[in-house]
Coordinates of C-alpha atoms in Angstrom, one line a residue:
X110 CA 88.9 -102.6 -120.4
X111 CA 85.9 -103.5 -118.3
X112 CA 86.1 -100.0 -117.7
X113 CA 85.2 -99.2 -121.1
X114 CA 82.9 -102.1 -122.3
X115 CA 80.5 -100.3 -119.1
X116 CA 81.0 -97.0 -120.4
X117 CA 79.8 -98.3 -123.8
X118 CA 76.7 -99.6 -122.6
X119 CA 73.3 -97.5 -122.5
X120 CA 72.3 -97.7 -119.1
X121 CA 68.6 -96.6 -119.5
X122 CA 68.1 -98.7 -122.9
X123 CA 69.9 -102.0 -121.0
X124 CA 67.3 -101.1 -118.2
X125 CA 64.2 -101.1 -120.1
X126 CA 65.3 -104.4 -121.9
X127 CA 65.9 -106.1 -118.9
X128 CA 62.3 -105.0 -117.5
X129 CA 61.1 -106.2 -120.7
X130 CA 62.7 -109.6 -121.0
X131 CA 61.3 -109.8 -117.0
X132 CA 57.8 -108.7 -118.2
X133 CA 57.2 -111.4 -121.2
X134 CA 59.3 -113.9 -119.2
X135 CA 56.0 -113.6 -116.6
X136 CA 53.6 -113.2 -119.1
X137 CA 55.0 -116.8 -121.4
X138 CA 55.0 -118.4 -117.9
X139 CA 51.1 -117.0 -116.6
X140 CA 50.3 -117.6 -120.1
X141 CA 51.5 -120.8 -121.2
X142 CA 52.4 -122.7 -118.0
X143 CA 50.5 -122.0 -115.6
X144 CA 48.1 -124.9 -113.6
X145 CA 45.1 -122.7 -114.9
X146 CA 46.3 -122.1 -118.8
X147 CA 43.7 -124.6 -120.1
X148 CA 40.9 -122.2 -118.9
X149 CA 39.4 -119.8 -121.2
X150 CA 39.4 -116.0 -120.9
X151 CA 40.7 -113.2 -122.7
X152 CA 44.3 -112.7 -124.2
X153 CA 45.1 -110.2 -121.5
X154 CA 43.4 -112.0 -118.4
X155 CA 45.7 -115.1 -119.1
X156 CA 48.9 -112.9 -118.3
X157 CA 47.6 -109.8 -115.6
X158 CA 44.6 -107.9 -114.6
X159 CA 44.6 -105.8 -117.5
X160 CA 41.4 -106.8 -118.3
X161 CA 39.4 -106.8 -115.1
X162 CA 41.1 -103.0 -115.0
X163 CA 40.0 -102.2 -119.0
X164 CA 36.4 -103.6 -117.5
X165 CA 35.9 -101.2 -114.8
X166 CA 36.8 -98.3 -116.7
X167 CA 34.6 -99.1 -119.5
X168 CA 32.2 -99.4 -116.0
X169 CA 30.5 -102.6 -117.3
X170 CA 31.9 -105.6 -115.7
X171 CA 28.5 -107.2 -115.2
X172 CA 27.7 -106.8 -119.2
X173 CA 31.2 -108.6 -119.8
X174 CA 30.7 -111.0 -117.2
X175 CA 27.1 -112.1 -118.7
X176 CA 28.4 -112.5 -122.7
X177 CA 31.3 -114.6 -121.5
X178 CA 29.0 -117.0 -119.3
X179 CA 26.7 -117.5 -122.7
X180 CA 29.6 -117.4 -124.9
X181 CA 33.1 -118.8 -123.8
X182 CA 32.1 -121.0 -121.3
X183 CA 29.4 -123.0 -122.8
X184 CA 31.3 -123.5 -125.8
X185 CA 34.4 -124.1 -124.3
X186 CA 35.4 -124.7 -120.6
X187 CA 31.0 -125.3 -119.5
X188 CA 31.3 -123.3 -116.4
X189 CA 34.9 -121.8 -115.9
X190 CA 37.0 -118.5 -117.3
X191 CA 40.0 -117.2 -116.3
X192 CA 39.7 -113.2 -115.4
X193 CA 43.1 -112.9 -114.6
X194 CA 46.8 -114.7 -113.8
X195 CA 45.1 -115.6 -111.1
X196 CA 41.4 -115.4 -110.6
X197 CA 38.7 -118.1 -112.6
X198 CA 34.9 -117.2 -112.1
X199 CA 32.7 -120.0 -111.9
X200 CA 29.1 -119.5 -113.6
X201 CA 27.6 -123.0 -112.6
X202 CA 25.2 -122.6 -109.9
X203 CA 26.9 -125.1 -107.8
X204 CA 29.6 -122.3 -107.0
X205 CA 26.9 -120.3 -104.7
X206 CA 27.4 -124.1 -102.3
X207 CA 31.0 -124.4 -103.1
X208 CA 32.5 -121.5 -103.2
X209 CA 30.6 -118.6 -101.2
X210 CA 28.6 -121.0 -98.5
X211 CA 32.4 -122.5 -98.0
X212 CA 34.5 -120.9 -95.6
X213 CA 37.2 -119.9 -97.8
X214 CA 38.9 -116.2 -96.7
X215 CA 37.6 -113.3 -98.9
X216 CA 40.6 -112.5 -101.8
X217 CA 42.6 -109.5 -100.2
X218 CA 40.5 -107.2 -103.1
X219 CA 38.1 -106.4 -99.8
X220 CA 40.7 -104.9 -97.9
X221 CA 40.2 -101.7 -100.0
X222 CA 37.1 -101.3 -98.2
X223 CA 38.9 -100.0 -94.5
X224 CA 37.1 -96.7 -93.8
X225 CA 38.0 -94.1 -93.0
X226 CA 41.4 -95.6 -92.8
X227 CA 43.5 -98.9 -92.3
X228 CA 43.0 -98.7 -88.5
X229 CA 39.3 -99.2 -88.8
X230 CA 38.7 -102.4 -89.9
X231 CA 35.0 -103.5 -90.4
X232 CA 33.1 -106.9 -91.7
X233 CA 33.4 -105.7 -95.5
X234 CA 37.5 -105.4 -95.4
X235 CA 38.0 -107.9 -93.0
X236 CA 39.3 -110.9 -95.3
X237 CA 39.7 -114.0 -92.8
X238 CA 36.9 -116.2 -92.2
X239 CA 37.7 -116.3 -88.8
X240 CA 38.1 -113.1 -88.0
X241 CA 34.7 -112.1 -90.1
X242 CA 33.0 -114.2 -87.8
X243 CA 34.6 -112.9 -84.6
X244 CA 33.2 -109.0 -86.0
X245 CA 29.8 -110.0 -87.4
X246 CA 28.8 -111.6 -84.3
X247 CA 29.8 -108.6 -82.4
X248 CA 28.2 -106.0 -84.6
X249 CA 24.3 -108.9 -85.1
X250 CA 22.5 -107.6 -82.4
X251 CA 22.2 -104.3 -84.2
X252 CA 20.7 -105.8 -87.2
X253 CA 19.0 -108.2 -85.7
X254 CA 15.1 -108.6 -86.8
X255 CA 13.6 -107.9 -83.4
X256 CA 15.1 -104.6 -82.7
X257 CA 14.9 -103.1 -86.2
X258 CA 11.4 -103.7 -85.7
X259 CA 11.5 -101.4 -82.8
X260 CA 13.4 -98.5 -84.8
X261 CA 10.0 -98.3 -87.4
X262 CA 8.9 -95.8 -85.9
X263 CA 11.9 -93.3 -87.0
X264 CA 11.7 -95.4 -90.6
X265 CA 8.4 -94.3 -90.8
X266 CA 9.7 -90.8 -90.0
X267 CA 11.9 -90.7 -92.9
X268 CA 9.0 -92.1 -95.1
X269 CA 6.9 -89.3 -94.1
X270 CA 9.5 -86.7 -95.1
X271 CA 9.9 -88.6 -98.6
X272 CA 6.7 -88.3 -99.0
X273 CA 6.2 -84.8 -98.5
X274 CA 9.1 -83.7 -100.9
X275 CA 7.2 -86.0 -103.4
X276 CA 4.0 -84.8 -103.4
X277 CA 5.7 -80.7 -103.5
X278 CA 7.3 -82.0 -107.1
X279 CA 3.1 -83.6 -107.8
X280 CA 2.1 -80.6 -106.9
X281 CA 4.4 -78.2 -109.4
X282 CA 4.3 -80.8 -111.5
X283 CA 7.6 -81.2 -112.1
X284 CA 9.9 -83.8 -113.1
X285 CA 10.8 -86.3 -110.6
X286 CA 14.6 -87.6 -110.2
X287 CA 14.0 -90.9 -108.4
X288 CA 17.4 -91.8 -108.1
X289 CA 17.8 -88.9 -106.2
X290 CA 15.2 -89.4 -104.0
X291 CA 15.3 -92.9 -102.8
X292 CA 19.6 -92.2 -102.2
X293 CA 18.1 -89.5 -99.9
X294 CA 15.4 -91.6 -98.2
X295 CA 18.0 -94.8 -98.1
X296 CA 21.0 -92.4 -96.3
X297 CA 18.6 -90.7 -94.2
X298 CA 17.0 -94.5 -93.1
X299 CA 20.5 -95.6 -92.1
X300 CA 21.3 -92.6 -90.3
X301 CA 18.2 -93.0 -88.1
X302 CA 18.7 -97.2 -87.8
X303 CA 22.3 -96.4 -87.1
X304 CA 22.4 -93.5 -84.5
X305 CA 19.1 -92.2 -84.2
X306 CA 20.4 -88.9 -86.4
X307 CA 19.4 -88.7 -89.8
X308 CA 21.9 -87.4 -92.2
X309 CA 19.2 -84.4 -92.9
X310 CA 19.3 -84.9 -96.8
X311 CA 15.2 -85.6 -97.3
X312 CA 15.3 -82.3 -95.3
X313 CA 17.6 -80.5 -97.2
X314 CA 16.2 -81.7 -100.6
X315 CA 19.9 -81.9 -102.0
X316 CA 22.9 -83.3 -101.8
X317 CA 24.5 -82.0 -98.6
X318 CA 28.0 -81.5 -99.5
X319 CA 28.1 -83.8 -102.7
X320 CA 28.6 -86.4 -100.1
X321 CA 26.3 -89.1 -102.1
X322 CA 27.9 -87.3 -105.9
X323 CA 31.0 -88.2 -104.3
X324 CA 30.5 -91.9 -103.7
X325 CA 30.8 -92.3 -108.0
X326 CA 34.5 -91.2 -107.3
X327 CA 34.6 -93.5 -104.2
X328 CA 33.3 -96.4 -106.0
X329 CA 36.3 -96.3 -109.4
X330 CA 38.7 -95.9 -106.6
X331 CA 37.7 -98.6 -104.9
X332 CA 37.2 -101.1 -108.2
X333 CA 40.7 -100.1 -109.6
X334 CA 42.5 -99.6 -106.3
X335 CA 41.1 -103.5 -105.1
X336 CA 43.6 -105.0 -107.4
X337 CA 46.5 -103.8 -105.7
X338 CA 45.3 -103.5 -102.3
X339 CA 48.7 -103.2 -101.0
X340 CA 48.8 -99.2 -102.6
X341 CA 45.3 -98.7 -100.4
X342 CA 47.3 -98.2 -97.5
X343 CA 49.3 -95.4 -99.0
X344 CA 45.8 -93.9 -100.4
X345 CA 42.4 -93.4 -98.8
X346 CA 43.7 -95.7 -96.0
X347 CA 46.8 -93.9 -94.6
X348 CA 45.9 -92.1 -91.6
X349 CA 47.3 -88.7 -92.6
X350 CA 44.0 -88.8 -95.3
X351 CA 41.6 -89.1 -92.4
X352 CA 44.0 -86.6 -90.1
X353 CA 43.8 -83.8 -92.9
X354 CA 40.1 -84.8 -93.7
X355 CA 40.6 -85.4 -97.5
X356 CA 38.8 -88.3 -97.3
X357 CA 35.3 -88.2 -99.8
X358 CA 32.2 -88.0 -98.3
X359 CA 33.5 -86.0 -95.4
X360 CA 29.8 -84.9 -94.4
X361 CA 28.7 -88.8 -93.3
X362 CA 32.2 -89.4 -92.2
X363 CA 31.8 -86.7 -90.1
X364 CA 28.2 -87.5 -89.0
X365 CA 28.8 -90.9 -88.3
X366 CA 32.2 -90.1 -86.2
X367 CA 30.3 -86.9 -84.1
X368 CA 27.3 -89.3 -83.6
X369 CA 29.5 -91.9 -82.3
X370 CA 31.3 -89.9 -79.7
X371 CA 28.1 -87.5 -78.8
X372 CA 26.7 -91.0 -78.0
X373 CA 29.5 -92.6 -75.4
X374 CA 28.9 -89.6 -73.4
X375 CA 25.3 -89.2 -73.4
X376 CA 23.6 -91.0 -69.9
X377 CA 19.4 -90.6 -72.5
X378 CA 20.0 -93.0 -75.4
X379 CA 18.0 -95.0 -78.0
X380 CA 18.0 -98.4 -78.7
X381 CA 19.7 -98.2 -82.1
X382 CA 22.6 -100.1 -82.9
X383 CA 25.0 -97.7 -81.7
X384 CA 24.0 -98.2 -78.3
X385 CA 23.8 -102.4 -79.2
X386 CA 27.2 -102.0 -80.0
X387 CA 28.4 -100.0 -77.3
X388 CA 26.7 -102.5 -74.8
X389 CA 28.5 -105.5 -76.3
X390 CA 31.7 -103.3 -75.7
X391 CA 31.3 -102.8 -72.1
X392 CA 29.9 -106.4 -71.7
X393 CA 32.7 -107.8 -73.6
X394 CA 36.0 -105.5 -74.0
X395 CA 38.0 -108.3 -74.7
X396 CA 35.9 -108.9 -78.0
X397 CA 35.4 -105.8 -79.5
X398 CA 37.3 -102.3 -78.7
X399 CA 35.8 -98.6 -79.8
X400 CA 37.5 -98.6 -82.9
X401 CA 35.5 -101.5 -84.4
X402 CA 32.6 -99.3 -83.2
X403 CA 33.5 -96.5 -85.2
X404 CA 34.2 -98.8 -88.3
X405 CA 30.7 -99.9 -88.3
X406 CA 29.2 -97.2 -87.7
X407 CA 30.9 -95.5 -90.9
X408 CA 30.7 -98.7 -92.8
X409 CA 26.9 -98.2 -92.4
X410 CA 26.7 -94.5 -93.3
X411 CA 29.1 -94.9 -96.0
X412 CA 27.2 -96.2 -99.2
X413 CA 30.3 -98.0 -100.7
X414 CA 31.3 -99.9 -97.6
X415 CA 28.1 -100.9 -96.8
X416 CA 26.8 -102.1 -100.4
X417 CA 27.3 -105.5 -100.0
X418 CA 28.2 -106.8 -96.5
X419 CA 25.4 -104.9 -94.7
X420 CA 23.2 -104.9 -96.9
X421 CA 21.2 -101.2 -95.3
X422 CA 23.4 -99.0 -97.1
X423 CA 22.0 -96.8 -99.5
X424 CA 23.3 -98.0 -102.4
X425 CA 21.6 -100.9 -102.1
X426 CA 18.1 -99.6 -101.0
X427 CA 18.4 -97.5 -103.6
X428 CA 19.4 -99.7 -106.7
X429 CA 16.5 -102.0 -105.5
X430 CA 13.6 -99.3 -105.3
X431 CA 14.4 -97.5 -108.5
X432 CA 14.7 -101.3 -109.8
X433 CA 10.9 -102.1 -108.6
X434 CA 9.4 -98.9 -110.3
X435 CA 11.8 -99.2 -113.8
X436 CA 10.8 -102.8 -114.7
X437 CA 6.9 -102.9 -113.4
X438 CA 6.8 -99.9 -116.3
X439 CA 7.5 -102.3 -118.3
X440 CA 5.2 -105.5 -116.9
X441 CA 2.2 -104.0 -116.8
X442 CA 0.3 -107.6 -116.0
X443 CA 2.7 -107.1 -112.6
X444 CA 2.0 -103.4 -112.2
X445 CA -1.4 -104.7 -112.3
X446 CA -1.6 -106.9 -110.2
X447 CA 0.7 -105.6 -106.8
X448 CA -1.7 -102.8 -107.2
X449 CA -4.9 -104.6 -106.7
X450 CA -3.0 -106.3 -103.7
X451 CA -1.7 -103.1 -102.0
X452 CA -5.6 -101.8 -103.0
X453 CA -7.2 -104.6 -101.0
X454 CA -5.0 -104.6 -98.0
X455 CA -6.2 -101.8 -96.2
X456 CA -2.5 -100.5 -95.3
X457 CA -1.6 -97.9 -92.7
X458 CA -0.8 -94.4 -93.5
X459 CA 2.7 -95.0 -93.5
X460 CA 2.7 -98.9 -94.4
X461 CA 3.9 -101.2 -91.7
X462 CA 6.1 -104.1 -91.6
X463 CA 3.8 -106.4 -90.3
X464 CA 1.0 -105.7 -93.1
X465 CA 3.4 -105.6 -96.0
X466 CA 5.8 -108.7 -95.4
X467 CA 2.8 -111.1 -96.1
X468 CA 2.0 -109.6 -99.5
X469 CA 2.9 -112.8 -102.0
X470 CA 2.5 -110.8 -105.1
X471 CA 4.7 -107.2 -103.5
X472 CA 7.4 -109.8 -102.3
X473 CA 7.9 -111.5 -105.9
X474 CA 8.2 -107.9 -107.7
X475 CA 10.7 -106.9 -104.6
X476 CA 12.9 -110.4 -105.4
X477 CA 12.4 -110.2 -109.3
X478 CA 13.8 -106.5 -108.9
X479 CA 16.8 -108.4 -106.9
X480 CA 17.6 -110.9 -109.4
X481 CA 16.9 -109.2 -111.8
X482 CA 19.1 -105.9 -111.2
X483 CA 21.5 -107.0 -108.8
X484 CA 23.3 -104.2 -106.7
X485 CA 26.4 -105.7 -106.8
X486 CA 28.0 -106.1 -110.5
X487 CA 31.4 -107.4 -109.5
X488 CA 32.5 -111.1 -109.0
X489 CA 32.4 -112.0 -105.2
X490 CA 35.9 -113.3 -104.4
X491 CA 37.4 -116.4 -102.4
X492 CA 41.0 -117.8 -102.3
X493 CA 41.5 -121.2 -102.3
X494 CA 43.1 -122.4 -98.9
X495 CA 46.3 -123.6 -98.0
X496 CA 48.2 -125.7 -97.7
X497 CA 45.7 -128.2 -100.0
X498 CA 44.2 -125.8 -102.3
X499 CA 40.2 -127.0 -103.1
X500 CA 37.8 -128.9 -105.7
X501 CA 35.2 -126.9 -107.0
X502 CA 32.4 -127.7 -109.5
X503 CA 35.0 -130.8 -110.4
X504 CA 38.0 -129.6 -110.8
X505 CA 41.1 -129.1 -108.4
X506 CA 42.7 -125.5 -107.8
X507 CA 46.0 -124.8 -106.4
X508 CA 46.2 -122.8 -102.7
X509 CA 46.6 -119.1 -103.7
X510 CA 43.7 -119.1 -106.7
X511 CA 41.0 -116.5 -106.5
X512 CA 36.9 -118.3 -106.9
X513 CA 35.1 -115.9 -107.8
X514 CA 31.3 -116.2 -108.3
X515 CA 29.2 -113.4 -110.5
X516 CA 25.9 -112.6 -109.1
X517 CA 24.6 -111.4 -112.4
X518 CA 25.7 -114.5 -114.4
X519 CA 24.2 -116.3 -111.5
X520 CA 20.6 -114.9 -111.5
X521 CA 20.4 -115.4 -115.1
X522 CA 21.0 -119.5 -115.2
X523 CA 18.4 -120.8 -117.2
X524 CA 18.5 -124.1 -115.0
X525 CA 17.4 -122.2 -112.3
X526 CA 15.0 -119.5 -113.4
X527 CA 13.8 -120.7 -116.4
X528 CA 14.2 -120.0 -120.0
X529 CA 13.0 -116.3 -119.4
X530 CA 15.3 -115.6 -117.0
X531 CA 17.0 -112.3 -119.0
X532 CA 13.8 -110.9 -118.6
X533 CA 11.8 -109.3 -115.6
X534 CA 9.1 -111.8 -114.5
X535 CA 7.7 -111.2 -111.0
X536 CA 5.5 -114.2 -111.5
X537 CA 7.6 -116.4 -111.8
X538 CA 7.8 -116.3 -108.1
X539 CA 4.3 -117.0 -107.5
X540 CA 2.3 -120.6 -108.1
X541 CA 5.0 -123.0 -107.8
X542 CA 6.3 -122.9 -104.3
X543 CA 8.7 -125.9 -104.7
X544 CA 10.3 -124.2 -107.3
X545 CA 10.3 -120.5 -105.8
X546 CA 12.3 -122.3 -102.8
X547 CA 14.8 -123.9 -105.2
X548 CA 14.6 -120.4 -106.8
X549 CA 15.8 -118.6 -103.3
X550 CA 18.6 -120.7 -103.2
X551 CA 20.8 -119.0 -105.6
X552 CA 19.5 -115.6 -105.2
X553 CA 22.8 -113.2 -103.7
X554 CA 22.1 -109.8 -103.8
X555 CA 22.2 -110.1 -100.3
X556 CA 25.4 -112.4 -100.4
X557 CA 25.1 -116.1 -98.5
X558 CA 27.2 -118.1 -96.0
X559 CA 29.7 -115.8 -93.9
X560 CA 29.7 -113.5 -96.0
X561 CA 25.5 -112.9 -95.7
X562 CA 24.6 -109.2 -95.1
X563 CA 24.3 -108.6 -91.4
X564 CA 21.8 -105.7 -92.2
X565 CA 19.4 -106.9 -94.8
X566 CA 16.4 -107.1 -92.3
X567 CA 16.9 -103.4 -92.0
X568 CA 17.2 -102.9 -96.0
X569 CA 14.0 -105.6 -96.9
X570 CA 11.6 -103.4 -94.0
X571 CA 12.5 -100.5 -95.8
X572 CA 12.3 -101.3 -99.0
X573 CA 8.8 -103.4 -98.4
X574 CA 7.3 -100.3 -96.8
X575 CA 8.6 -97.9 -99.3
X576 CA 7.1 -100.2 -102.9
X577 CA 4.2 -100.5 -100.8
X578 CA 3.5 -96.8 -100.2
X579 CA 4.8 -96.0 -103.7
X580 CA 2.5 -98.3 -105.6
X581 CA -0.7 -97.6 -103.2
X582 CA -0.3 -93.6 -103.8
X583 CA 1.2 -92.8 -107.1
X584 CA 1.6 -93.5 -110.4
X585 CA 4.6 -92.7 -112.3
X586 CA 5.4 -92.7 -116.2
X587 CA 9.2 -91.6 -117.7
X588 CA 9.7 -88.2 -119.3
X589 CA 10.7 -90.0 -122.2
X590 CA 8.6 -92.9 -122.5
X591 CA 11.0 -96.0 -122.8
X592 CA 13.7 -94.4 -122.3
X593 CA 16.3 -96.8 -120.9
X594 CA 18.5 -95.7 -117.7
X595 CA 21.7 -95.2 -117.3
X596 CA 24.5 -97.6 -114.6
X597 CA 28.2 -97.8 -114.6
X598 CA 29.3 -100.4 -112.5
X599 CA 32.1 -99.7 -110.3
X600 CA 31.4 -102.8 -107.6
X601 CA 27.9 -101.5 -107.3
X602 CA 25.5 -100.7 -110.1
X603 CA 23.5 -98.0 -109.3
X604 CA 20.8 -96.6 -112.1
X605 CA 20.5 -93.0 -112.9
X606 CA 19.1 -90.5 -115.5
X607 CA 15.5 -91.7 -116.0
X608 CA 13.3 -89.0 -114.9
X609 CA 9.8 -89.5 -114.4
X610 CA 6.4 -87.7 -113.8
X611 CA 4.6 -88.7 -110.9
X612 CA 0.4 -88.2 -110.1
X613 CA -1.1 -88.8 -106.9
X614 CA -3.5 -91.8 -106.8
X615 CA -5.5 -90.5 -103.8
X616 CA -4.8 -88.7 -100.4
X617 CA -4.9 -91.4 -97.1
X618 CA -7.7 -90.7 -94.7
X619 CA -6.6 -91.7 -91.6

């Protein structure tokens, strides 16, 4: 009889009913009785990550991230909302302190950033706080101040070449593609920084292998495929991807990797941070091994890895520069005034470091271009520790709940930059230098605490040098006047499709 009462029954249907019952079972208990149900969000964040994943397909995270902080969370919950079963992001400013200065782990989200596969961990996917500090500290001599100071010269190389591809497009009078441009200035930069070989694409005047068009389909991967980092391992990071060479990008891969081993068996080397690196190997083998090498030295070629935790990469050099010349279009007073300055300095050729990082009025365009634009449009994740779990902004979260902090919401708190602060202002970093100070504080496009960008000497010299040359020699003016650009957001939020004409200013006499 049993027999027949199983015959009866409709396996697949029974099968789908019982996955069903399981699902909304989870979804009652995330929903309804979980320690964070009291905190706001959207239907679908209080049950799974539907709506994080609906976000980075629509590729605006950052635009939903900013409505919710003016909306929900000041009528509702002040400074919390839930994103997910399990993530709340905090808009109060007090989060920067609390929750990225702490020394929380990074949420496992990171790990998605292992290139080029899960055997080459690096400072971006590394999640521990421990462990972070362990690699940072071996990779800090490379980015320290002092010796990217004595890699200029080969900055100023690249700057050169920029300039010369510019002034060819002047000269036909073309339209310009800045975005294109400063990606190629800001790869070749790290290139030379990294391993004293440029990645040749100033040269080339293209897109050498659609290594850079390729980073769009690197970043969704990486935005969808952090939520279930688990699956990265059978992806992008299974060695058989990197064995085959399927991996995107192949062309700085593959620079970065040839460079690397050219390098350990060349006696003539340069001071770049390959050779740092290598040094702290053979000083110190039981701290650092080749591979962590390698995983640097790709994180910093590689545009994605490198956005936030190194701070050179490209992305972010790039996002920043085409951010300085979009919005002083649009402040003319600014404009203005950074021009005067850069007139009256009496720069070099090729601007130096040393006569551009005293500029008051260059430095508050650069920072308003920071806030204001912020490479990274994702929440910045931490986890709540075990086994006591941790009181943030006033309220107690369990072990296991992902902090995350939004540095676009966070740049735009009114308590901190003022009643303007949706708007471009450079001068609201000049007068008041009590409140510029207090300012600084919550300014992360560079990250803070651990989690601070080992490389962002080497990304502020360039970028200083670059607005400086820029604003001394040309002027620029969209196609389409007004026309506004075009980002996605997929972790980073890189601008595009604004095409300008340039004019020369006037030809240096050196």
């Amino acid at each position: 009889m049993g027999g027949e009462l199983l015959g009866r029954i409709d396996i697949p249907k029974a099968t789908a009913a019982t996955i069903l019952i399981v699902f909304l079972g989870a979804a009652v208990r995330r929903r309804y009785y979980s320690p964070l149900s009291d905190i706001p969000g959207p239907f679908f964040a209080s049950f799974s990550v539907i709506w994080q994943l609906w976000h980075i397909i629509k590729c605006h995270t950052e635009a939903a991230m900013r409505e919710m902080a003016t909306g929900l969370t000041r009528q509702l919950a002040g400074k919390f909302v839930r994103l997910s079963h399990k993530e709340v992001s905090i808009s109060d400013p007090a989060a920067v302190r609390e929750v990225l200065q702490s020394q929380m782990d990074k949420a496992n989200w990171y790990k998605v950033f292992s290139m080029p596969d899960s055997r080459y961990e690096n400072t971006m996917s590394e999640t521990s706080y421990k462990e972070m500090n362990r690699r940072t500290r071996n990779v800090a001599a490379g980015y320290s101040l002092s010796n990217v100071i004595k890699g200029e010269p080969y900055i100023d190389k690249a700057l050169g070449l920029f300039q010369t591809q510019l002034d060819r497009r002047v000269a036909s009078g073309s339209s310009i593609e800045l975005d294109k441009w400063v990606n190629y200035l800001a790869f070749d930069v790290v290139g030379e920084s990294t391993f004293s070989k440029s990645f040749g694409f100033l040269e080339a005047g293209h897109d050498i292998g659609n290594s850079i068009s390729n980073q769009y389909k690197l970043r969704l991967y990486i935005a969808l495929i952090g939520h279930f980092s688990w699956a990265h391992d059978y992806l992008l990071a299974n060695p058989l991807i990197g064995h085959f060479n399927l991996q995107p990008s192949m062309h700085v891969f593959d620079t970065s990797m040839a460079a690397v081993k050219k390098r350990s068996e060349s006696v003539e080397t340069r001071n770049d941070m390959i050779e740092l690196w290598q040094q702290q190997y053979r000083n110190h083998p039981d701290r650092m091994d080749e591979k962590e090498i390698l995983a640097a030295a790709v994180a910093n070629g590689s545009a994605d890895v490198d956005i936030f935790k190194m701070g050179a990469g490209a992305d972010t050099v790039s996002c920043i520069l085409q951010a300085f010349c979009y919005y002083l279009l649009r402040d003319t007073e600014s404009l203005k005034l950074v021009r005067e300055e850069i007139d009256n300095a009496s720069l070099s050729p090729i601007p130096s470091y040393e006569e551009t990082r005293e500029l008051p009025v260059l430095s508050a365009c650069i920072k308003e271009s920071y806030r204001i634009h912020t490479p990274v449009g994702f929440n910045l994740p931490r986890v709540s520790p075990s086994p006591d779990g941790v009181t943030v902004c006033g309220r107690y979260f369990a072990p296991g709940v992902i902090l995350s902090v939004s540095p676009w919401v966070i740049h735009r708190q009114q308590s901190v930059f003022g009643s303007d602060a949706e708007s471009y202002n450079a001068q609201r970093w000049l007068g008041d230098k009590d409140r510029a100070i207090q300012m600084e504080k919550y300014m992360i496009a560079f990250g803070t605490g651990y989690g601070s960008c080992p490389g962002r000497s080497l990304a502020h010299m360039e970028i200083l040098k670059t607005t400086a040359l820029l604003i001394r020699d040309y002027e620029w003016e969209q196609v389409t006047k007004g026309q506004v650009w075009t980002f996605e957001t997929y972790f980073t939020s890189i601008p595009y499709n604004w095409p300008v004409k340039m004019r020369r200013r006037r030809k240096f006499n050196a």
